[in-house]
Amino acid sequence: MSFPYTEEMMESVKKVEATRAARMAAEPRRMTAEEKDALLEQYHPDYNLSSFAEIIVGPNKGEKAPKELVELLQAKSRVQGMTLDLAHPDYDVDVLVIGGGGSGASAAIEAHEAGANVMIVTKLRIGDANTMMAEGGIQAADKENDSPAQHYLDVMGGGHFANVPELVEKLVMDGPDCIKWLNDLGVLFDKDKDGNMITTHGGGTSRKRMHAAADYSGAEIMRVLRDEVQNRKIPVVDFTSAIEIIKDTEGKAAGAVLQNMETGEILIARAKCVIIATGGAGRLHYQGFPTSNHYGATADGLVLAYRAGARLLYQDTLQYHPTGVAFPSQIYGALVTEKVRSMGAQFVNVNGEAFMHPLETRDVAASGVIREVSRGNGVHTPLRDGIWLDSPMIDAIHGEGTLEKRLPGMLRMYLRYDIDMRKVPIVIYPTLHYQNGGVRVSVNGMSDVENLYVAGEAAGGVHGRNRLMGNSLLDVIVFGRNAGQEAGKQFKNV
Ligand code: MEZ
C-alpha cells in the first residue's frame, strides 16, 4: 500500500519508527517517583492554568462567554409577534423531554418507568446526537481495585477543583449501577473469555475504569436506549425544534413552543415538567476550530434555559480534544479516540521525539500539542501542521491484530483514505469536543427555573473546567436517568 503522505512526511515517519524501536528495545520497568516528576517538568515546564486559559479563551478573553454564544443568547425570541393559543395545546403530557440523545432517552425511560406520560421532541431524529458519536467508552468505578472515592478524586483533580462537589458525588456513586443498567438493557460491552468487562485507562484516571464497546461505545449505548424507547412506545416527535420554554403564572416551566423543521409549523406542548437534554455547542465552531460534534450541537439548551431565566456556569471553558484528525483534510477535525493513547500510542513530533505523556488530561495534552506545533516541531501537511500519534505502537505492544480488534472504526475511517494506521502513524491536532460548562442545576437536576430540568452536556458543573475521558457518557446516563426519575416523582405532585 502506498500512503498519501508526502516525501517530507515519510522522512519524518522514519524518525518515529526509530523512536518506537528504541522504546520497544528498552527494558520495561516502572518509573520511580523522582523520574516521573522530572519527566512531567520536562513535558510542560511552563504549564499553568493561566497560560492554558489564554489558549482556550483566546480573543474573547475577559468575556463571560464566547462571542458565538453571546450572539445566540442576545438573539430575539423566535416567537415574538406570534399569537400563540396556550389554552389549546397540540400536545399535553406529564413530562416533555427536549432532545433525543443519550440523556434525553435515559430521562424518558425513567420518567416512563415512574408512570408519567412522556414525550420526546428532537430537532433531528432520536439518536442523532453526540452520544452516538462517542467512541472511547464510559467510566465507572466497579472493579475491586477501584472505588467511587478514587473516581471522585480523579474527576475533581481533572476539573481543577472547579467542579460542583455534590454533582461529582452523584456521578461517581451512581456509576457502577449505570453500567449494570446498560448491561442489563443489552449493551454489548467488551468482555474477556470469562465474561468480565475489560476496562482501560484514560487521561488523568488513576485506575482502569473505561468500559467500552470496541471504539463505537456511544453508538452501541444509543442503539440500546433507542430500542428501549421504542419498546416502551414513548412518542417521539422528530425534526421539531423547541424554540421557547413556556412558563406558568408562577414562573414554573409548563411546556415549550415547538417548530416543525420541515413545515415551519408552530406547535404548543404543555407539560407538568420539562427536561432539556439537547447536548452541547461544539458545532458553533467557537474560535474557528474544527469540531468532533454532530451538526445538531448548536447550544439550543443553553439558549432555551437562559431565556427562561436559568443561570449558566463556566461558559468561558470549552474542551479541545487533543487528537482530532489533521490529515487527510476530508475528515479534518474528526475524533481520534483517546483509546488509541490508552492502548499505548505516543505523541511524537516531526523530529521523532515523544514529547509528552500520552495520558495527560485533555487540557494539558491539547495545549501541549498546540505548543509543540507553534514551536515549529509539527508535521507539515497540506491543510495544517500537526503531531504524529504513533498508532503502530499498539500492535507493537499488544501483539498483531490488536488494533484491528479493539479499534475497528478508527482503522476503517483511515483505510478509506489509504492510510493504514497499523503501519504508519497518523497526524492529529486538537478539535473542539465538549462544553465543560452549561446550565446550572441542583443535584436533582433542576435548573433555577422550577420544573425545568437539564441533563447531559447541556448542564454544567460536574466536570469543572476540564472533563476526563468517558465521564460524558457516564454523565449523560446518570443525570439523564436522575432527571427522569425526579420529573417522574414531581409530576405526581403537580
Ligand atoms: O469522553 C470522551 O469524550 C471520549 C471517551 C472520547 C474519546 O476519545 O473516545
Coordinates of C-alpha atoms and ligand atoms in Angstrom, one line a residue:
M1 CA 0.0 0.0 0.0
S2 CA 1.3 3.5 -0.8
F3 CA 0.3 6.1 1.7
P4 CA -0.8 9.5 0.7
Y5 CA 2.0 11.1 2.8
T6 CA 4.4 13.5 1.2
E7 CA 8.1 12.6 0.9
E8 CA 8.8 15.0 3.7
M9 CA 6.2 13.2 5.9
M10 CA 7.7 9.8 5.1
E11 CA 11.2 11.1 6.1
S12 CA 9.7 12.1 9.5
V13 CA 7.9 8.7 9.8
K14 CA 11.3 7.0 9.7
K15 CA 12.3 9.1 12.8
V16 CA 9.0 8.0 14.5
E17 CA 9.9 4.4 13.7
A18 CA 13.3 4.8 15.3
T19 CA 11.7 6.2 18.5
R20 CA 9.3 3.2 18.5
A21 CA 12.1 0.7 18.0
A22 CA 14.2 2.3 20.8
R23 CA 11.2 2.2 23.1
M24 CA 10.4 -1.4 22.4
A25 CA 14.0 -2.4 22.9
A26 CA 14.3 -0.6 26.3
E27 CA 13.9 -2.9 29.3
P28 CA 10.4 -2.4 30.6
R29 CA 10.3 -1.2 34.2
R30 CA 8.2 1.1 36.3
M31 CA 9.4 4.7 36.7
T32 CA 10.5 5.9 40.1
A33 CA 8.5 8.9 41.6
E34 CA 11.6 11.1 41.0
E35 CA 11.8 10.1 37.4
K36 CA 8.1 10.8 36.9
D37 CA 8.4 14.3 38.4
A38 CA 11.4 15.0 36.2
L39 CA 9.5 13.9 33.2
L40 CA 6.5 16.0 34.0
E41 CA 8.6 19.0 34.4
Q42 CA 10.3 18.3 31.0
Y43 CA 6.9 17.9 29.3
H44 CA 5.3 21.1 30.3
P45 CA 7.8 23.3 32.3
D46 CA 5.7 26.5 31.7
Y47 CA 2.3 24.9 32.0
N48 CA 0.0 26.6 34.4
L49 CA -3.7 27.4 34.5
S50 CA -3.5 30.9 33.2
S51 CA -1.3 30.0 30.2
F52 CA -3.9 27.4 29.2
A53 CA -6.8 29.9 29.8
E54 CA -5.2 32.1 27.2
I55 CA -5.3 29.3 24.7
I56 CA -8.9 28.4 25.4
V57 CA -10.3 31.9 25.7
G58 CA -8.2 33.4 23.1
P59 CA -9.5 36.6 21.6
N60 CA -12.6 36.6 23.8
K61 CA -10.5 36.7 27.0
G62 CA -12.4 38.6 29.7
E63 CA -15.8 37.9 28.2
K64 CA -18.1 35.6 30.2
A65 CA -19.0 33.5 27.1
P66 CA -17.5 33.0 23.6
K67 CA -18.9 35.6 21.2
E68 CA -20.7 33.0 19.1
L69 CA -22.8 32.1 22.2
V70 CA -23.3 35.7 23.3
E71 CA -24.8 36.4 19.8
L72 CA -27.2 33.5 20.2
L73 CA -28.2 34.5 23.7
Q74 CA -28.9 38.0 22.5
A75 CA -30.9 36.9 19.5
K76 CA -34.5 38.0 19.6
S77 CA -37.1 35.4 20.6
R78 CA -38.4 33.5 17.6
V79 CA -41.9 33.6 18.9
Q80 CA -42.1 37.3 19.4
G81 CA -45.0 38.8 17.5
M82 CA -46.8 35.5 17.1
T83 CA -50.2 34.8 18.5
L84 CA -50.0 31.6 20.5
D85 CA -53.1 29.8 21.8
L86 CA -51.7 28.2 25.0
A87 CA -55.2 27.1 26.0
H88 CA -55.4 24.6 23.2
P89 CA -52.0 22.8 23.1
D90 CA -51.1 20.4 20.3
Y91 CA -49.5 18.1 22.9
D92 CA -50.4 17.7 26.6
V93 CA -48.1 15.4 28.6
D94 CA -46.7 15.0 32.1
V95 CA -43.0 15.1 31.1
L96 CA -41.7 16.8 28.0
V97 CA -38.1 15.7 27.1
I98 CA -36.4 18.0 24.6
G99 CA -33.5 16.2 22.9
G100 CA -33.2 12.7 21.5
G101 CA -29.6 11.7 22.5
G102 CA -28.4 9.6 25.4
S103 CA -29.6 11.8 28.2
G104 CA -33.0 12.5 26.7
A105 CA -33.6 8.8 26.0
S106 CA -32.5 7.9 29.6
A107 CA -34.6 10.6 31.1
A108 CA -37.7 9.5 29.1
I109 CA -37.2 5.8 30.0
E110 CA -37.0 6.6 33.7
A111 CA -40.0 9.1 33.7
H112 CA -42.0 6.5 31.8
E113 CA -40.9 3.9 34.4
A114 CA -42.3 6.2 37.1
G115 CA -45.6 6.1 35.4
A116 CA -45.5 9.5 33.6
N117 CA -47.0 10.2 30.3
V118 CA -43.8 11.2 28.4
M119 CA -43.0 12.7 25.0
I120 CA -39.6 13.3 23.4
V121 CA -39.2 16.1 20.9
T122 CA -36.0 16.3 18.9
K123 CA -34.9 18.6 16.1
L124 CA -33.3 15.7 14.3
R125 CA -34.1 12.0 14.9
I126 CA -33.7 10.1 18.1
G127 CA -30.0 9.1 18.3
D128 CA -28.7 11.9 16.1
A129 CA -26.5 13.1 19.0
N130 CA -23.0 13.3 20.3
T131 CA -23.8 10.1 22.3
M132 CA -24.0 8.3 19.0
M133 CA -20.5 9.6 18.1
A134 CA -18.8 8.8 21.4
E135 CA -16.1 6.3 20.8
G136 CA -13.8 5.5 23.7
G137 CA -16.1 4.4 26.5
I138 CA -17.8 5.1 29.7
Q139 CA -16.1 5.4 33.1
A140 CA -17.4 3.8 36.3
A141 CA -15.5 2.5 39.4
D142 CA -16.9 -1.0 39.6
K143 CA -13.7 -3.0 39.8
E144 CA -12.2 -4.5 43.0
N145 CA -9.1 -2.3 42.9
D146 CA -11.2 0.9 42.4
S147 CA -13.8 2.9 44.3
P148 CA -16.2 5.8 43.8
A149 CA -13.9 7.8 46.2
Q150 CA -10.9 7.2 43.9
H151 CA -13.1 8.2 40.9
Y152 CA -14.2 11.3 42.7
L153 CA -10.6 12.5 43.3
D154 CA -9.8 12.0 39.6
V155 CA -12.8 13.9 38.4
M156 CA -12.1 16.8 40.9
G157 CA -8.4 16.9 40.0
G158 CA -9.1 16.8 36.3
G159 CA -11.6 19.6 36.6
H160 CA -9.2 21.8 38.5
F161 CA -11.4 21.5 41.6
A162 CA -13.9 23.9 40.0
N163 CA -16.5 21.1 39.9
V164 CA -19.7 21.2 42.0
P165 CA -18.8 18.5 44.6
E166 CA -22.4 17.2 45.1
L167 CA -22.8 16.6 41.3
V168 CA -19.5 14.8 41.2
E169 CA -20.5 12.6 44.2
K170 CA -23.7 11.7 42.4
L171 CA -21.8 10.9 39.2
V172 CA -19.3 8.5 40.8
M173 CA -21.7 6.9 43.3
D174 CA -24.3 6.1 40.6
G175 CA -21.6 5.0 38.1
P176 CA -21.5 1.2 38.8
D177 CA -25.3 1.0 38.8
C178 CA -25.4 2.7 35.4
I179 CA -23.1 0.2 33.9
K180 CA -25.3 -2.6 35.3
W181 CA -28.4 -0.9 33.9
L182 CA -26.9 -0.6 30.5
N183 CA -25.6 -4.1 30.5
D184 CA -29.0 -5.4 31.6
L185 CA -30.6 -3.4 28.8
G186 CA -28.4 -5.3 26.3
V187 CA -25.3 -3.1 25.7
L188 CA -22.5 -5.4 24.3
F189 CA -19.6 -4.2 26.4
D190 CA -16.1 -5.7 25.7
K191 CA -15.7 -8.7 27.9
D192 CA -12.9 -11.3 28.4
K193 CA -13.5 -15.0 27.9
D194 CA -14.8 -15.3 31.5
G195 CA -17.4 -12.7 30.9
N196 CA -15.7 -10.0 32.9
M197 CA -15.8 -6.5 31.5
I198 CA -12.5 -5.3 30.0
T199 CA -11.5 -1.8 31.3
T200 CA -8.7 0.5 30.2
H201 CA -7.1 3.8 31.4
G202 CA -8.0 7.2 30.2
G203 CA -6.1 10.5 30.5
G204 CA -6.0 11.6 34.1
T205 CA -7.5 8.4 35.5
S206 CA -5.8 6.6 38.3
R207 CA -7.5 3.3 37.6
K208 CA -8.6 1.3 34.6
R209 CA -12.3 2.1 34.6
M210 CA -13.1 2.8 31.0
H211 CA -15.8 0.3 29.8
A212 CA -16.1 0.2 26.0
A213 CA -17.8 -1.5 23.1
A214 CA -14.8 -1.5 20.7
D215 CA -14.5 2.1 19.5
Y216 CA -18.2 2.6 18.9
S217 CA -19.3 2.7 22.6
G218 CA -21.7 5.5 22.2
A219 CA -23.4 4.1 19.2
E220 CA -23.8 0.8 21.0
I221 CA -25.3 2.5 24.0
M222 CA -27.6 4.7 21.9
R223 CA -28.8 1.6 19.9
V224 CA -30.0 0.0 23.1
L225 CA -31.6 3.2 24.5
R226 CA -33.4 3.8 21.3
D227 CA -34.7 0.3 21.3
E228 CA -35.9 0.7 24.9
V229 CA -37.7 4.0 24.0
Q230 CA -39.4 2.2 21.1
N231 CA -40.3 -0.9 23.2
R232 CA -42.0 1.3 25.7
K233 CA -43.8 3.1 22.9
I234 CA -42.7 6.5 24.1
P235 CA -43.8 9.0 21.5
V236 CA -41.0 10.8 19.6
V237 CA -41.8 14.0 17.7
D238 CA -38.8 14.3 15.3
F239 CA -37.5 17.1 13.1
T240 CA -39.1 19.5 15.5
S241 CA -37.1 22.1 17.5
A242 CA -38.1 23.6 20.8
I243 CA -37.8 27.3 20.4
E244 CA -39.0 28.7 23.7
I245 CA -39.9 27.4 27.2
I246 CA -43.4 28.2 28.3
K247 CA -43.8 29.3 32.0
D248 CA -47.0 29.4 34.0
T249 CA -48.1 32.4 36.0
E250 CA -46.0 31.3 39.0
G251 CA -42.9 31.3 36.8
K252 CA -42.6 27.5 36.6
A253 CA -41.8 25.6 33.4
A254 CA -45.1 24.4 31.9
G255 CA -44.2 23.3 28.3
A256 CA -42.5 24.6 25.2
V257 CA -43.2 26.2 21.9
L258 CA -42.0 23.9 19.1
Q259 CA -41.4 24.4 15.5
N260 CA -41.5 21.7 12.8
M261 CA -38.2 22.0 10.9
E262 CA -39.7 20.8 7.7
T263 CA -43.0 22.7 7.5
G264 CA -42.2 25.6 9.8
E265 CA -45.5 24.9 11.7
I266 CA -45.5 26.2 15.3
L267 CA -46.8 23.8 17.9
I268 CA -47.5 24.1 21.6
A269 CA -46.6 21.3 24.0
R270 CA -48.0 21.7 27.5
A271 CA -46.2 19.7 30.3
K272 CA -46.0 19.4 34.1
C273 CA -42.2 19.2 33.9
V274 CA -39.7 19.9 31.1
I275 CA -36.3 18.2 30.7
I276 CA -33.8 19.9 28.4
A277 CA -31.3 17.3 27.1
T278 CA -30.2 19.0 23.9
G279 CA -26.4 18.4 24.3
G280 CA -23.6 21.0 23.7
A281 CA -22.4 23.7 21.5
G282 CA -19.4 22.3 19.6
R283 CA -21.0 22.9 16.2
L284 CA -20.8 26.6 16.7
H285 CA -17.1 26.2 15.9
Y286 CA -16.1 28.6 18.6
Q287 CA -12.9 30.5 17.6
G288 CA -13.0 28.8 14.2
F289 CA -11.9 25.4 15.5
P290 CA -12.9 22.2 13.7
T291 CA -15.2 20.0 15.8
S292 CA -15.9 16.4 16.6
N293 CA -19.5 17.3 17.3
H294 CA -22.6 16.3 15.3
Y295 CA -24.3 19.0 13.4
G296 CA -27.1 19.5 15.8
A297 CA -24.9 20.6 18.7
T298 CA -25.7 24.3 18.5
A299 CA -26.2 25.4 22.1
D300 CA -30.0 25.1 21.9
G301 CA -30.4 24.1 25.6
L302 CA -28.2 26.9 26.8
V303 CA -30.3 29.5 25.0
L304 CA -33.7 27.9 25.9
A305 CA -32.8 27.7 29.6
Y306 CA -31.1 31.1 29.8
R307 CA -34.1 32.9 28.2
A308 CA -36.4 31.1 30.6
G309 CA -34.3 32.5 33.5
A310 CA -31.8 29.8 34.3
R311 CA -28.2 30.6 35.2
L312 CA -25.3 29.3 33.1
L313 CA -21.9 28.0 34.5
Y314 CA -18.4 28.2 33.1
Q315 CA -19.2 29.5 29.6
D316 CA -15.6 30.5 29.2
T317 CA -14.3 27.0 29.2
L318 CA -14.5 24.5 26.3
Q319 CA -12.8 21.2 25.8
Y320 CA -10.4 20.8 22.9
H321 CA -9.8 17.0 22.4
P322 CA -6.1 16.7 21.8
T323 CA -6.5 14.2 19.0
G324 CA -8.6 15.5 16.1
V325 CA -7.7 14.5 12.6
A326 CA -5.3 17.0 11.0
F327 CA -4.7 14.9 7.8
P328 CA -6.4 13.9 5.5
S329 CA -8.4 17.1 5.1
Q330 CA -11.6 15.3 4.1
I331 CA -12.0 14.3 7.7
Y332 CA -10.4 17.3 9.3
G333 CA -11.5 17.7 12.9
A334 CA -13.0 14.2 13.2
L335 CA -12.3 12.4 16.5
V336 CA -9.4 10.1 17.0
T337 CA -10.4 8.3 20.2
E338 CA -8.3 8.7 23.3
K339 CA -8.4 4.9 23.4
V340 CA -5.6 5.0 20.8
R341 CA -3.4 6.5 23.5
S342 CA -4.9 4.3 26.3
M343 CA -3.6 1.4 24.3
G344 CA -0.1 2.9 24.1
A345 CA 0.2 5.3 21.1
Q346 CA 2.6 8.2 21.9
F347 CA 2.6 11.8 20.8
V348 CA 5.7 12.2 18.6
N349 CA 6.9 15.4 16.9
V350 CA 8.4 15.8 13.4
N351 CA 11.9 15.0 14.8
G352 CA 10.8 11.7 16.2
E353 CA 10.7 12.9 19.8
A354 CA 8.0 11.6 22.2
F355 CA 7.4 15.0 23.9
M356 CA 4.5 14.4 26.2
H357 CA 3.0 11.5 28.2
P358 CA 0.1 10.1 26.2
L359 CA -2.3 10.0 29.1
E360 CA -2.1 13.6 30.3
T361 CA -5.5 15.2 30.9
R362 CA -7.1 16.7 27.8
D363 CA -6.4 20.3 28.6
V364 CA -2.8 19.6 29.2
A365 CA -2.5 17.3 26.2
A366 CA -4.3 19.8 23.8
S367 CA -2.1 22.7 25.0
G368 CA 1.0 20.5 24.7
V369 CA 0.2 19.7 21.1
I370 CA -0.6 23.3 20.2
R371 CA 2.6 24.4 21.9
E372 CA 4.8 21.8 20.1
V373 CA 3.3 22.8 16.8
S374 CA 3.7 26.5 17.5
R375 CA 7.4 25.9 18.3
G376 CA 7.8 24.6 14.7
N377 CA 8.0 21.0 15.7
G378 CA 4.9 19.9 13.8
V379 CA 4.4 17.6 10.9
H380 CA 3.7 19.7 7.8
T381 CA 0.6 18.6 5.9
P382 CA -1.3 20.5 3.1
L383 CA -4.0 21.7 5.4
R384 CA -2.3 22.3 8.8
D385 CA 0.7 21.3 10.8
G386 CA 0.0 18.6 13.4
I387 CA 1.7 16.0 15.6
W388 CA 2.2 12.3 15.0
L389 CA 0.2 9.8 17.0
D390 CA 2.2 6.7 16.8
S391 CA -0.6 4.2 16.3
P392 CA 1.6 1.3 15.1
M393 CA 2.8 1.2 18.7
I394 CA -0.5 -0.5 19.7
D395 CA 0.2 -3.7 17.8
A396 CA 3.9 -3.5 18.7
I397 CA 3.0 -3.5 22.4
H398 CA -0.1 -5.8 22.5
G399 CA 0.5 -8.0 19.5
E400 CA -0.5 -8.1 15.9
G401 CA -4.3 -7.9 15.3
T402 CA -5.0 -5.8 18.5
L403 CA -5.7 -2.5 16.7
E404 CA -8.0 -4.3 14.2
K405 CA -9.9 -5.9 17.1
R406 CA -10.2 -3.0 19.5
L407 CA -10.3 0.0 17.2
P408 CA -12.1 -1.3 14.1
G409 CA -13.9 2.1 13.5
M410 CA -10.7 4.1 13.5
L411 CA -8.9 1.6 11.3
R412 CA -11.8 1.8 8.7
M413 CA -12.0 5.6 8.9
Y414 CA -8.3 5.9 7.8
L415 CA -8.3 3.0 5.4
R416 CA -10.9 4.9 3.3
Y417 CA -8.1 7.4 2.6
D418 CA -5.4 4.8 2.1
I419 CA -3.8 5.3 5.5
D420 CA -3.2 2.1 7.4
M421 CA -2.8 3.2 11.0
R422 CA -1.3 -0.2 11.9
K423 CA 1.7 0.6 9.7
V424 CA 2.1 4.4 9.7
P425 CA 1.4 7.0 12.4
I426 CA -1.4 9.4 11.9
V427 CA -1.4 13.2 12.2
I428 CA -3.5 14.9 14.8
Y429 CA -4.3 18.4 16.1
P430 CA -6.9 19.5 18.8
T431 CA -10.6 19.6 17.8
L432 CA -13.4 21.3 19.6
H433 CA -15.1 18.5 21.5
Y434 CA -17.1 19.4 24.6
Q435 CA -18.6 22.3 26.6
N436 CA -17.3 21.9 30.1
G437 CA -19.9 24.3 31.5
G438 CA -23.7 24.5 30.9
V439 CA -26.9 25.3 32.7
R440 CA -26.6 25.4 36.5
V441 CA -28.5 22.6 38.1
S442 CA -29.0 21.2 41.6
V443 CA -28.3 17.6 42.4
N444 CA -31.9 16.6 41.5
G445 CA -31.2 18.1 38.0
M446 CA -33.5 21.1 38.3
S447 CA -32.3 24.5 36.9
D448 CA -33.0 27.8 38.6
V449 CA -36.4 27.7 36.9
E450 CA -38.8 25.5 38.8
N451 CA -39.9 22.3 37.0
L452 CA -37.2 22.9 34.3
Y453 CA -34.7 20.1 34.5
V454 CA -31.5 20.0 32.5
A455 CA -29.3 16.9 31.9
G456 CA -26.2 15.7 30.0
E457 CA -23.9 18.1 28.2
A458 CA -26.4 20.9 28.4
A459 CA -26.0 21.1 32.1
G460 CA -22.8 22.4 33.8
G461 CA -20.8 21.9 37.0
V462 CA -20.0 18.2 37.0
H463 CA -16.7 18.5 35.2
G464 CA -15.5 21.8 36.4
R465 CA -13.1 23.3 33.9
N466 CA -12.0 20.1 32.2
R467 CA -13.7 16.8 31.7
L468 CA -12.0 13.4 31.8
M469 CA -12.5 10.8 29.1
G470 CA -15.6 8.6 29.5
N471 CA -17.2 10.9 32.1
S472 CA -19.5 12.4 29.5
L473 CA -21.2 9.1 28.6
L474 CA -21.5 8.5 32.3
D475 CA -22.9 12.0 33.0
V476 CA -25.4 11.5 30.2
I477 CA -26.7 8.3 31.7
V478 CA -26.5 9.2 35.4
F479 CA -28.1 12.7 35.1
G480 CA -30.5 11.7 32.3
R481 CA -31.9 8.9 34.5
N482 CA -31.8 11.2 37.5
A483 CA -33.8 14.0 35.8
G484 CA -36.3 11.4 34.5
Q485 CA -36.8 9.9 38.0
E486 CA -37.1 13.3 39.6
A487 CA -39.5 14.6 37.0
G488 CA -41.4 11.4 37.4
K489 CA -41.8 12.0 41.1
Q490 CA -42.6 15.6 40.5
F491 CA -45.4 15.1 38.1
K492 CA -47.3 13.2 40.7
N493 CA -47.2 16.2 43.0
V494 CA -48.2 18.8 40.4
Ligands
MEZ1 O1 -15.4 11.0 26.8 C1 -15.0 11.3 25.6 O2 -15.0 12.4 25.1 C2 -14.3 10.2 24.9 C3 -14.3 8.9 25.5 C4 -13.7 10.5 23.7 C5 -12.8 9.6 23.0 O3 -11.6 10.0 23.0 O4 -13.1 8.5 22.6

